[in-house]
Coordinates of C-alpha atoms in Angstrom, one line a residue:
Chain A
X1 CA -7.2 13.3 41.1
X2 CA -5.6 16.9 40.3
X3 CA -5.3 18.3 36.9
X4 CA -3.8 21.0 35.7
X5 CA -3.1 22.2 32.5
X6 CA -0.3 25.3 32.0
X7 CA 0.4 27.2 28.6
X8 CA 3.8 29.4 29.6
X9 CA 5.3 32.3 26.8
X10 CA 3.7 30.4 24.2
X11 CA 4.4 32.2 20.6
X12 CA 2.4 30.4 17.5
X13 CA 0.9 31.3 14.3
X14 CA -0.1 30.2 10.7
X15 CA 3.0 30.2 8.2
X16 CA 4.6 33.7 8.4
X17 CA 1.6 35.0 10.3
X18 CA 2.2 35.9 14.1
X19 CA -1.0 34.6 16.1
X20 CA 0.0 34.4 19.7
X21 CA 2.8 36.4 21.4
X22 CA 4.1 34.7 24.3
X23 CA 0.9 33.8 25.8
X24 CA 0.7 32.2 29.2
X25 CA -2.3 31.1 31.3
X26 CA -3.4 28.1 33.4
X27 CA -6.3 26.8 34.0
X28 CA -6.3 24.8 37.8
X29 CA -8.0 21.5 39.2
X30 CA -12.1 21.6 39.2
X31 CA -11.8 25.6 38.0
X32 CA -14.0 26.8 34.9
X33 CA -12.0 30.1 33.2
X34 CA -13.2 31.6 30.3
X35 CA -10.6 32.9 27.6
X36 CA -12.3 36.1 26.8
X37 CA -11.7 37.9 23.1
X38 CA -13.7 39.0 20.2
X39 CA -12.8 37.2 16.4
X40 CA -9.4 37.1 15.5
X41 CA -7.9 37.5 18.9
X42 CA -6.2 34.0 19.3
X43 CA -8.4 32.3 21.6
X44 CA -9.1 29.6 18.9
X45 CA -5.5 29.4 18.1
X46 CA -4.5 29.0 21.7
X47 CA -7.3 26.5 21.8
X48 CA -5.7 24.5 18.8
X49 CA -2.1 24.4 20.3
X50 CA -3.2 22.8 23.5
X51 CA -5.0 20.6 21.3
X52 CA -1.8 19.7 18.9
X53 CA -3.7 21.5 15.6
X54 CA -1.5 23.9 15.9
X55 CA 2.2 23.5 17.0
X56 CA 4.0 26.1 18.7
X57 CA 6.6 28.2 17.6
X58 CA 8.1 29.0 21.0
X59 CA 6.6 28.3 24.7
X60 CA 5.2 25.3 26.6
X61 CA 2.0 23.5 27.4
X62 CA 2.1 21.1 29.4
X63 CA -0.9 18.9 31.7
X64 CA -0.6 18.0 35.2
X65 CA -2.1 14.2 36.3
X66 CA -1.2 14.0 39.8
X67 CA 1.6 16.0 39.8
X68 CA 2.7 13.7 36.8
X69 CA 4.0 16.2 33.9
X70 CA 3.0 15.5 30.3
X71 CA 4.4 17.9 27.9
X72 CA 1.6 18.5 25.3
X73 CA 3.5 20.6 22.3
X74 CA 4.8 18.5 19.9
X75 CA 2.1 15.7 20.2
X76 CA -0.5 14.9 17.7
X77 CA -4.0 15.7 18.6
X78 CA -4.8 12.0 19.2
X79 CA -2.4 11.5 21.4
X80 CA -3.6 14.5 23.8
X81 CA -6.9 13.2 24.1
X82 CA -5.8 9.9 24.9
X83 CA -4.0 11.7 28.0
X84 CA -7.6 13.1 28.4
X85 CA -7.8 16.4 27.2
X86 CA -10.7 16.9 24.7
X87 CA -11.9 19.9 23.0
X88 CA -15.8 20.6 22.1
X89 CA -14.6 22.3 18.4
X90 CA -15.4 25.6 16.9
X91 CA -18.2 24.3 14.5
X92 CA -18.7 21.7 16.6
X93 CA -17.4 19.1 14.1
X94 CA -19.8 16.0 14.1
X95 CA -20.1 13.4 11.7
X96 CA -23.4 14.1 10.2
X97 CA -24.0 11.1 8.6
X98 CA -23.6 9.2 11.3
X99 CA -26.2 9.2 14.1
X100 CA -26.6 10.8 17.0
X101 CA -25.7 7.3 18.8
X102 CA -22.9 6.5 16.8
X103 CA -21.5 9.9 17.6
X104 CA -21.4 9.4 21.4
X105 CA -19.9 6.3 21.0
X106 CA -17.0 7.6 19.5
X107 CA -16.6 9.9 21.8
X108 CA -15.7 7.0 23.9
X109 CA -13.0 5.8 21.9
X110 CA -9.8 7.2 24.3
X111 CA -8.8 3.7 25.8
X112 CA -9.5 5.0 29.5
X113 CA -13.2 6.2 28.6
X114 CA -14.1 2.0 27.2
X115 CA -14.7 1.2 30.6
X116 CA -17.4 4.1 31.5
X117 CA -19.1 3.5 28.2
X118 CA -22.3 2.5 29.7
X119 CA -22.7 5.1 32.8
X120 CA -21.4 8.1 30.4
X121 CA -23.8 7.1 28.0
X122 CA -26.7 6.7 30.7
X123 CA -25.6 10.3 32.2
X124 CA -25.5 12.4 28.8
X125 CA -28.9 10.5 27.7
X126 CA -30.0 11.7 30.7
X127 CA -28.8 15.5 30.6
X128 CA -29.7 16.0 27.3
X129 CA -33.3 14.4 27.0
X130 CA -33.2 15.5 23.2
X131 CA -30.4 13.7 22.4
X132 CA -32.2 10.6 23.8
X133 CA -35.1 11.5 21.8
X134 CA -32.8 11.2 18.8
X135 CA -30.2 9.0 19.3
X136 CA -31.2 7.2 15.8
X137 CA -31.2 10.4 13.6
X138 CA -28.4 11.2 11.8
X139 CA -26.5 14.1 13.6
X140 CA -26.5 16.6 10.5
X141 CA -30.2 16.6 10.4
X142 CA -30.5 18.3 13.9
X143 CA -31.1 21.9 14.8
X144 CA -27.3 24.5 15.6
X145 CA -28.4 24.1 18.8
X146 CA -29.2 20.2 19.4
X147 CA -26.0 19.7 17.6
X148 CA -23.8 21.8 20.0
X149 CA -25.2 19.8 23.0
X150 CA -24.2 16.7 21.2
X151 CA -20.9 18.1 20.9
X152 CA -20.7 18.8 24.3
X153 CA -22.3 15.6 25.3
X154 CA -19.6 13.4 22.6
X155 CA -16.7 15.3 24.3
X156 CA -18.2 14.1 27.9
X157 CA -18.2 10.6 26.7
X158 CA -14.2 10.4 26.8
X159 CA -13.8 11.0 30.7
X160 CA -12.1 14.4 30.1
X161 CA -9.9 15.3 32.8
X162 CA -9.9 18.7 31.3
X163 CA -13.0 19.8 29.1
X164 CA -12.2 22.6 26.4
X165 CA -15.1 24.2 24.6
X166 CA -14.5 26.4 21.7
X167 CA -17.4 28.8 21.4
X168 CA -20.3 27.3 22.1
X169 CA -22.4 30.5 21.2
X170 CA -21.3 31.0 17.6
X171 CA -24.2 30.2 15.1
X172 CA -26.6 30.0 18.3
X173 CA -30.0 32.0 19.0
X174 CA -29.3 33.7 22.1
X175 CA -31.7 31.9 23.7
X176 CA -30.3 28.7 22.6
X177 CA -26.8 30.1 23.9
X178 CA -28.5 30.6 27.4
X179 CA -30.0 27.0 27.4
X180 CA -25.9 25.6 26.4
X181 CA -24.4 28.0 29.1
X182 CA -26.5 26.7 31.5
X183 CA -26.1 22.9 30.6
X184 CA -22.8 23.4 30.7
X185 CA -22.9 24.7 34.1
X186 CA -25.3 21.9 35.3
X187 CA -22.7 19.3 34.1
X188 CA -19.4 21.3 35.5
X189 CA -21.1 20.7 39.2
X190 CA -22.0 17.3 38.2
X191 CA -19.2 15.9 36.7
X192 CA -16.3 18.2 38.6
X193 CA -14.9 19.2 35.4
X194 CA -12.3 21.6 34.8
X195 CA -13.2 23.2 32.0
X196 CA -10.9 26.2 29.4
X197 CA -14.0 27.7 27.3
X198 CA -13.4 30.6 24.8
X199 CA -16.0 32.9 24.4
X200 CA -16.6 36.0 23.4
X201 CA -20.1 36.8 25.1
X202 CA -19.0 38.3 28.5
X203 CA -22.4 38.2 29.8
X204 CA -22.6 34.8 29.2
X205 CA -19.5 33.5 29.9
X206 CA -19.3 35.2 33.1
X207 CA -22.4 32.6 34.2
X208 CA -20.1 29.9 34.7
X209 CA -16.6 31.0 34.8
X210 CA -14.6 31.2 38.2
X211 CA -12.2 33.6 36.5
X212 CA -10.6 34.5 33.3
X213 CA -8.4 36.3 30.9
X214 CA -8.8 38.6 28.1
X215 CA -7.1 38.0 25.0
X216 CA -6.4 41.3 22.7
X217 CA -4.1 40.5 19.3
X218 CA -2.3 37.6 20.8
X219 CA -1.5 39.5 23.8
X220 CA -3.3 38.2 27.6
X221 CA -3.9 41.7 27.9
X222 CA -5.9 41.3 31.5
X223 CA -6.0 38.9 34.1
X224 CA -9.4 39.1 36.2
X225 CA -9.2 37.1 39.3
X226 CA -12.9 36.9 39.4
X227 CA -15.5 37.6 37.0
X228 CA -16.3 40.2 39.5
X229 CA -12.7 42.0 38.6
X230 CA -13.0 41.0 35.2
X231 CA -16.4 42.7 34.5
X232 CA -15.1 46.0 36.4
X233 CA -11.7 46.0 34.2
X234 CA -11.5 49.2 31.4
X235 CA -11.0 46.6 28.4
X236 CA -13.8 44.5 29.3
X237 CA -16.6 47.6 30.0
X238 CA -15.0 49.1 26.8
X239 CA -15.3 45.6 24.5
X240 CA -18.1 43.5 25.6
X241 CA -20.2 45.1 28.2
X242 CA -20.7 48.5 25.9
X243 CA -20.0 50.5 28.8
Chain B
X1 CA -40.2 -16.6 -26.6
X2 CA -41.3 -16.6 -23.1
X3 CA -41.9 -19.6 -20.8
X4 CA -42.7 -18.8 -17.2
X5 CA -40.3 -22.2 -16.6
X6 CA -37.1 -20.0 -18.0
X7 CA -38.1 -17.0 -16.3
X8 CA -38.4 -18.9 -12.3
X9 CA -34.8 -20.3 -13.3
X10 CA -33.6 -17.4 -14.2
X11 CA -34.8 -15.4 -11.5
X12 CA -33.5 -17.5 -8.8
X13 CA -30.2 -18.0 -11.0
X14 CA -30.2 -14.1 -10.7
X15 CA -30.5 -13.7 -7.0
X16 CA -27.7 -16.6 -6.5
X17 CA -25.3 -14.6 -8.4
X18 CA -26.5 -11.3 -6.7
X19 CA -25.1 -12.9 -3.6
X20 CA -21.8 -13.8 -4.7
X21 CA -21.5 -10.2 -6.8
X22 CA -22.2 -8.9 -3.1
X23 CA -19.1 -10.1 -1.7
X24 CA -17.5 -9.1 -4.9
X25 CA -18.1 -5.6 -4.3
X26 CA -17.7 -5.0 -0.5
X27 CA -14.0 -4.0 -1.1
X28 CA -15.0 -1.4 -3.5
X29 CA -18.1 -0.4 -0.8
X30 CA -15.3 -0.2 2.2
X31 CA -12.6 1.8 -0.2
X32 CA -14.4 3.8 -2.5
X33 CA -17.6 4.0 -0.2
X34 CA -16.1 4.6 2.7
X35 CA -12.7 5.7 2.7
X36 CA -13.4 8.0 -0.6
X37 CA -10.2 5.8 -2.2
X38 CA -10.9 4.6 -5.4
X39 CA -9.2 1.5 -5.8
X40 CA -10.5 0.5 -9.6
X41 CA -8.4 -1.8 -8.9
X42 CA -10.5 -4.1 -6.4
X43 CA -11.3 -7.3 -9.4
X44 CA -7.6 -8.3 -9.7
X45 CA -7.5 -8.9 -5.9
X46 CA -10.5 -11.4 -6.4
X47 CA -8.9 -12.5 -9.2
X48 CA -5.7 -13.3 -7.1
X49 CA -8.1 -14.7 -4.3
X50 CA -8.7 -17.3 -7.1
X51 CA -5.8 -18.4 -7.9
X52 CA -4.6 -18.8 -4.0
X53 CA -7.3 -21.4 -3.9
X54 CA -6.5 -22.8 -6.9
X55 CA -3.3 -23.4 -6.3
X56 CA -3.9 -24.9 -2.5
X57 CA -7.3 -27.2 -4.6
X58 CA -4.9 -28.0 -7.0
X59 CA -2.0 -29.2 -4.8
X60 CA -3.7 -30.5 -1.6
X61 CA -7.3 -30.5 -2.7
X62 CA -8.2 -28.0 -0.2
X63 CA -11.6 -26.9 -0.3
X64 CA -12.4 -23.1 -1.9
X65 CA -13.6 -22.1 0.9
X66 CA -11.1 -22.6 3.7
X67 CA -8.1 -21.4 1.4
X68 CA -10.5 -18.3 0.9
X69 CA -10.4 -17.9 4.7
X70 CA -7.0 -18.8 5.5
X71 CA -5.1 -16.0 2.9
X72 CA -7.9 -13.8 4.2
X73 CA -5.3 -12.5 6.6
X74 CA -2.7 -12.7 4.3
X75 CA -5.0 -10.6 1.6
X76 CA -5.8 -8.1 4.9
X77 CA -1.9 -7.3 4.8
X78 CA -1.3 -7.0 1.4
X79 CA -4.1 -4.3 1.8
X80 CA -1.8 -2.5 4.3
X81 CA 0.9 -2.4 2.4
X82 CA -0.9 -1.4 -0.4
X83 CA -2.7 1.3 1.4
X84 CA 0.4 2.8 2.7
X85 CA 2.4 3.1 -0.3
X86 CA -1.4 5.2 -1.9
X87 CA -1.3 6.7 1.4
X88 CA 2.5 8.2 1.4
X89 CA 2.6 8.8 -2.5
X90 CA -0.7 10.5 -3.3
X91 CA -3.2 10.9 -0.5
X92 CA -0.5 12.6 2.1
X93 CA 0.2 14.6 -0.2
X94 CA -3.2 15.6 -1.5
X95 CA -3.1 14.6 -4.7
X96 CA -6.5 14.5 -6.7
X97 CA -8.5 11.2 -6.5
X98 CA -7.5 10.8 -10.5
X99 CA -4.3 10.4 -9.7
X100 CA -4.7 7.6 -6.8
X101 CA -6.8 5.9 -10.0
X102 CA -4.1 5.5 -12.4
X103 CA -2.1 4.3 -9.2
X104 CA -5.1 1.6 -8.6
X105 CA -5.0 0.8 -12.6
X106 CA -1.1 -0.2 -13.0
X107 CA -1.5 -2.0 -10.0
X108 CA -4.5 -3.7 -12.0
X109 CA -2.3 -4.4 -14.7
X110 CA 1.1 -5.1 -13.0
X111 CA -1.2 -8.1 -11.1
X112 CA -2.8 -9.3 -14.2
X113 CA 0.5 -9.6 -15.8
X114 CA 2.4 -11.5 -13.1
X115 CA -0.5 -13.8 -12.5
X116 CA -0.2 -14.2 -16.8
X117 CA 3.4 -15.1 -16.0
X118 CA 3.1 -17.0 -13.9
X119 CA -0.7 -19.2 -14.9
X120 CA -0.3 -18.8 -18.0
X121 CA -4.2 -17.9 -20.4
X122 CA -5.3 -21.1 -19.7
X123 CA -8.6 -21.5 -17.7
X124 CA -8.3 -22.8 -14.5
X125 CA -11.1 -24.5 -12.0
X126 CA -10.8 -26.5 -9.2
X127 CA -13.0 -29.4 -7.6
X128 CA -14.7 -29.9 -4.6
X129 CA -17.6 -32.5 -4.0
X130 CA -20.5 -30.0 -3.7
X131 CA -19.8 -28.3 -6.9
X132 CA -21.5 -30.1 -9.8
X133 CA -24.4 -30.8 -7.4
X134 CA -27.8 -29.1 -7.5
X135 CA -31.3 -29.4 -5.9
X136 CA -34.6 -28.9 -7.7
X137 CA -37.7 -27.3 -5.9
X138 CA -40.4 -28.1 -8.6
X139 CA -39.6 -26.9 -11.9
X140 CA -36.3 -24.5 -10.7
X141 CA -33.4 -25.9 -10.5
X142 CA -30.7 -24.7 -7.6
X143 CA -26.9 -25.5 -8.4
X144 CA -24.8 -25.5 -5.7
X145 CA -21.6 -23.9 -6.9
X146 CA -24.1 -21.0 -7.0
X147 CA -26.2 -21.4 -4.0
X148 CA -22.4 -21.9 -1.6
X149 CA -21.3 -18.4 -3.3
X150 CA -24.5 -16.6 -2.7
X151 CA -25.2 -18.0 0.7
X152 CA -21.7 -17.3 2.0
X153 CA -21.4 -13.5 0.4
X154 CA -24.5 -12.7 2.6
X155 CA -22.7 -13.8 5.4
X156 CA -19.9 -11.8 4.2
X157 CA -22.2 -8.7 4.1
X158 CA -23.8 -9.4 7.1
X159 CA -20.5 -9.9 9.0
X160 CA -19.0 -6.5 7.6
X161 CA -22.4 -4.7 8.4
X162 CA -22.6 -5.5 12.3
X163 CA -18.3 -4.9 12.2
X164 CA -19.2 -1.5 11.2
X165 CA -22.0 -0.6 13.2
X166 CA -21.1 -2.3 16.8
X167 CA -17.3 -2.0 17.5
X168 CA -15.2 1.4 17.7
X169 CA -13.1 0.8 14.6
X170 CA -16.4 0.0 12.7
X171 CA -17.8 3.3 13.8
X172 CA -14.7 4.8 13.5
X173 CA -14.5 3.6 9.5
X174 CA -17.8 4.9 8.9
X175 CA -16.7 8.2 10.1
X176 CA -13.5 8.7 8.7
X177 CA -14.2 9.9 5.3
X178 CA -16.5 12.4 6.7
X179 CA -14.7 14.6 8.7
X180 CA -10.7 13.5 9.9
X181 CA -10.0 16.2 12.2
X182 CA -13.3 15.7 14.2
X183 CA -11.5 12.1 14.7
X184 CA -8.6 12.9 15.8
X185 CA -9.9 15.3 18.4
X186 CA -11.5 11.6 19.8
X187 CA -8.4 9.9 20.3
X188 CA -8.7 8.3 16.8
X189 CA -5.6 8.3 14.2
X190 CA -7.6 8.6 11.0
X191 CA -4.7 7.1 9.0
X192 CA -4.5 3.9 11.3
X193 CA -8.0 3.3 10.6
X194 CA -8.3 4.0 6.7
X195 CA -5.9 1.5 6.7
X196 CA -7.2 -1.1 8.7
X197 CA -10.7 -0.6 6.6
X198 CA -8.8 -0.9 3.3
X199 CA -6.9 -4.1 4.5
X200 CA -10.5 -5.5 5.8
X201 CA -11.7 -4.6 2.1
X202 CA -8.9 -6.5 0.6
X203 CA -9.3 -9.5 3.1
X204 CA -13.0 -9.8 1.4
X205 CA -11.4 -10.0 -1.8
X206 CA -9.5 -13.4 -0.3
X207 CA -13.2 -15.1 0.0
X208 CA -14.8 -13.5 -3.0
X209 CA -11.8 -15.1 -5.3
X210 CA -12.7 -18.5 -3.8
X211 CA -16.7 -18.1 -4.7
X212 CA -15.8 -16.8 -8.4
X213 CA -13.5 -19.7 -9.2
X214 CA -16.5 -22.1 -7.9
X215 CA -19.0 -20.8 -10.0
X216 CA -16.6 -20.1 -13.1
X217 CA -13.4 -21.4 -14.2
X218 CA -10.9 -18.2 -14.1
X219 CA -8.1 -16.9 -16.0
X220 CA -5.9 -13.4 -15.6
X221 CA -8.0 -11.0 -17.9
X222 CA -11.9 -11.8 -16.7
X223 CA -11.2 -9.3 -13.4
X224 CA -12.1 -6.5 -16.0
X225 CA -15.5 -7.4 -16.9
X226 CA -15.5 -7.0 -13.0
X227 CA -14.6 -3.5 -13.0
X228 CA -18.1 -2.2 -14.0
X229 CA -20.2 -4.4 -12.5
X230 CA -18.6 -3.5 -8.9
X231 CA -18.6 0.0 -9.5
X232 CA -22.2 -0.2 -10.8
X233 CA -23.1 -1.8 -7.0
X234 CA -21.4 0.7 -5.3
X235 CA -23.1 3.5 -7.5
X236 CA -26.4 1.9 -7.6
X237 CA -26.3 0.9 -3.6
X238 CA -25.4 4.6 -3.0
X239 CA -21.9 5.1 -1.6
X240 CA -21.0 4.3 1.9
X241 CA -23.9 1.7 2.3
X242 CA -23.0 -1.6 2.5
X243 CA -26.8 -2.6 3.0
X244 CA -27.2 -0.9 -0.3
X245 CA -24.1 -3.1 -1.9
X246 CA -26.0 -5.6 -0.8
X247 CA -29.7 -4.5 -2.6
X248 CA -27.7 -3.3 -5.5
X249 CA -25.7 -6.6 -6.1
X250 CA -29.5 -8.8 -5.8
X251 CA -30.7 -6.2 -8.6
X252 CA -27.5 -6.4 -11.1
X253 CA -27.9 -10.1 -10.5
X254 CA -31.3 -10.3 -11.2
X255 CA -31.2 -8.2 -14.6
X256 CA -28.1 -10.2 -15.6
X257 CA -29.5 -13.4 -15.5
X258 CA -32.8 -12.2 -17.3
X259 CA -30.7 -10.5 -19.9
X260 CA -28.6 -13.9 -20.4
X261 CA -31.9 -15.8 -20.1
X262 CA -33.8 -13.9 -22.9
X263 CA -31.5 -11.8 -25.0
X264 CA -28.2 -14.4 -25.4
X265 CA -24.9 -13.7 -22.8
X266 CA -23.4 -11.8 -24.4
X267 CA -25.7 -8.4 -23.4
X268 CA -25.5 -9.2 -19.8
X269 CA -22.1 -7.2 -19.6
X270 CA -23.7 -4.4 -21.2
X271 CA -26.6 -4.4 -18.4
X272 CA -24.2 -3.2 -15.9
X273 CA -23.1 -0.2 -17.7
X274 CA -26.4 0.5 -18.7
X275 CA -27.8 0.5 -14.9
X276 CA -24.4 2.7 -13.5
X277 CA -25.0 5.2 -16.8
X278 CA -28.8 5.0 -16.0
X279 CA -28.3 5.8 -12.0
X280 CA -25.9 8.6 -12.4
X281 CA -28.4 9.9 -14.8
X282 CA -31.6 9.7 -12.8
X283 CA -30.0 9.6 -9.3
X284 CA -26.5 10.3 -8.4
X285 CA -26.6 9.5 -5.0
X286 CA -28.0 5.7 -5.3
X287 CA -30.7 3.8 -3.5
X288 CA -29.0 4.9 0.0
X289 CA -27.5 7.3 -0.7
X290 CA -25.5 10.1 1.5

């Protein structure tokens, strides 16, 4: 099964404020690419109009099933998951007073997900021992860093064709950061997802990500073939290695 | 003057109606628990519950209970409608709770009236074999036009509890007033399901009517003295528990009937204010609490 998702010239913002300017970017089948910016670059906002939060002013964004075309601007966020394109959220957004159990369930709520219910929840159980640990406590009473690998587990629990995570180092030790780079990594060659993550640690970003782009002011300023190109480009050396 | 004789009957007497004040206040646990709406105006749908059984007793002799399960469906939609027209008015447009509460109070009073209209003041009661009997264990007696209301509101409770905790709109219910966004980034439409809970909490309204005209006979006006004793619950349960409803109804029961038993009827109304005055004082968030 191929899927692609494809953002073309897409212009968006929040009332008379002018987020993105004419961003385009794809991310391929069974690719990981990091969005690469520091706060208040866009990458969210890009992240919320694939996800329908935010609607687009101008531009496309469409997902590829197949060769099959859905056009994803103009769609509400529930629709686009059902289509199977979930986002781990800035935040991480759990229900904390539900628990930990409850939450992966409803992760599983896209219709096409029902049917994997048991051997998604058997695999994340599995990846993330702590979360097995805990599946009766209520998600809110876990550590930043438990709770981001329930995220991440939740959003595995509805089949994504195409994974997007939203920052999974904000609010994290660094060594908790490592420990969700790496899980993620462990589950991309597991699962063969295709995963969009925005980021803005470079160094750890780069861990995982087959290429990526750098976002400056709503602009894809660079386009780095390979997180080789990408860490040898000015912007990069100048912004996030300290170079 | 206390006989230990008085104080078994009305124990038990208390824990009978604690069941039956359960199902009374699972509408009010779903909406204002659940779904943060406050619809005060829960009572006058029980009230209606009772008069769609009286009316189905009256004409065909239908028992309570079945005409409480039959318009249950028939109460569900109603509780559509009446959540979408709250919905598209006031919560859309993010309109303070207060406001959704006078909505919930005319609608009180716009029922009561019609059902005035229509009834009439006079008290109405219907008949069905098991009501005037009882059993007797020793000294304490048992009716049975309490015993059917208590025994069926637990199953009521206990139905709603593994609704919410085992399927997806269940857990999806329980999650809604927390955080909508975070639902809709799982495939869920928030909307679709506060509006499927609040239909489900009207729908127990449908069975509720039909165990209050059993145990007393009903006429338009008594859904008020309703009001605080189903908010009390919820208070005293602790918002979004239905388990707590549940704990909360047995203990409103229980100090009702004592109160009746020893200080005359007329203070058991009072007892329910006292315990929701008393439990917003000492603890806010109730006995399980978020």
């Amino acid at each position: 099964m191929a899927n692609r998702i494809v953002v073309r010239d897409v212009e968006a913002g929040y009332g008379g404020v002018r987020v993105l300017h004419g961003v385009s970017m794809h991310v391929e089948d069974g690719e990981t690419v990091v969005l690469l910016g520091t706060n208040g670059n866009g990458k969210s906002t890009l992240m919320k109009c694939i996800m329908g939060i935010v609607q687009p002013d101008a531009g496309e964004i469409f997902l590829e099933v197949d060769g099959r075309r859905f056009d994803l601007a103009g769609r509400r966020p529930e629709e686009i998951v059902q289509l199977g394109v979930t986002l781990v959220p800035e935040g991480r957004r759990l229900l904390p007073r539900l628990t930990v159990r409850e939450n992966l369930l409803l992760g599983a709520y896209r219709a096409e997900a029902r049917r994997d219910i048991a051997r998604n929840l058997e695999f994340c159980l599995e990846a993330f021992p702590v979360l097995a640990e805990r599946q009766k406590q209520l998600a809110g009473s876990m550590s930043g860093g438990e709770q981001q690998m329930l995220a991440i587990a939740r959003a595995l629990m509805s089949t994504p064709r195409i994974l997007l995570v939203d920052e999974p180092s904000v609010g994290l030790a660094p060594i908790l950061v490592s420990r969700v780079i790496a899980k993620i990594r462990e589950l991309k060659e597991k699962r063969d997802l295709t995963v969009l993550m925005a980021e803005q640690n470079f160094n750890q970003a780069v861990k995982i990500a087959d290429r990526g782009y750098v976002i400056v002011h709503g602009r894809i300023e660079f386009e780095g073939e390979s997180t080789q190109k990408l860490a040898e480009h000015e912007l990069v050396r100048k912004y996030y290695l300290g170079l | 003057m206390f006989s230990l004789d008085l104080f078994l009957n009305a124990l038990v007497a208390g824990v009978l109606l604690g069941g039956f004040y359960a199902a009374v206040s699972l509408g009010i646990s779903i909406a204002f628990g659940l779904l943060d709406v406050v619809n005060i105006g829960h009572p006058i749908f029980v009230i209606l519950g009772s008069y769609a059984a009286f009316v189905l007793n009256d004409a065909y002799g239908l028992d309570p209970l079945l005409s409480g399960v039959l318009f249950a469906p028939v109460f569900f939609l109603i509780g559509v409608v009446v959540y979408q027209v709250y919905y598209l008015s006031f919560e859309r447009k993010g309109e303070s709770p207060l406001r959704g509460l006078v909505f919930f109070f005319g609608l009180l009073f716009i029922i009561e009236v019609a059902l005035l209209l229509k009834f009439g003041v006079d008290y109405r009661l219907i008949e069905a074999p098991y009501i005037g009997r009882s059993i007797h264990i020793g000294e304490v007696g048992i009716a049975f036009r309490l015993l059917v209301p208590c025994v069926v509101g637990l199953l009521m409770t206990l139905a709603i509890t593994q609704f919410l905790s085992r399927t997806f709109y269940g857990r999806a219910i329980k999650g809604v007033a927390q955080d909508s966004l975070a639902l809709r980034l799982m495939g869920i439409d928030p909307v679709r399901i506060k509006t499927i809970a609040f239909g489900l909490g009207i729908a127990t309204a449908s069975v509720a009517g039909a165990l209050l005209i059993m145990i007393s006979p009903v006429e338009p006006s008594i859904g008020r003295a309703y009001i605080g004793r189903v908010f009390a619950i919820a208070v005293l349960g602790g918002l979004g528990s239905i388990g707590g409803t549940l704990t909360a109804a047995l203990i409103l029961g229980i100090a009702e009937s004592l109160t009746a038993t020893f200080s005359g009827p007329s203070w058991s109304l009072a007892v329910s204010f006292g315990i929701l005055l008393l439990v917003l004082a000492v603890r806010p968030a109730g006995l399980f609490g978020r």
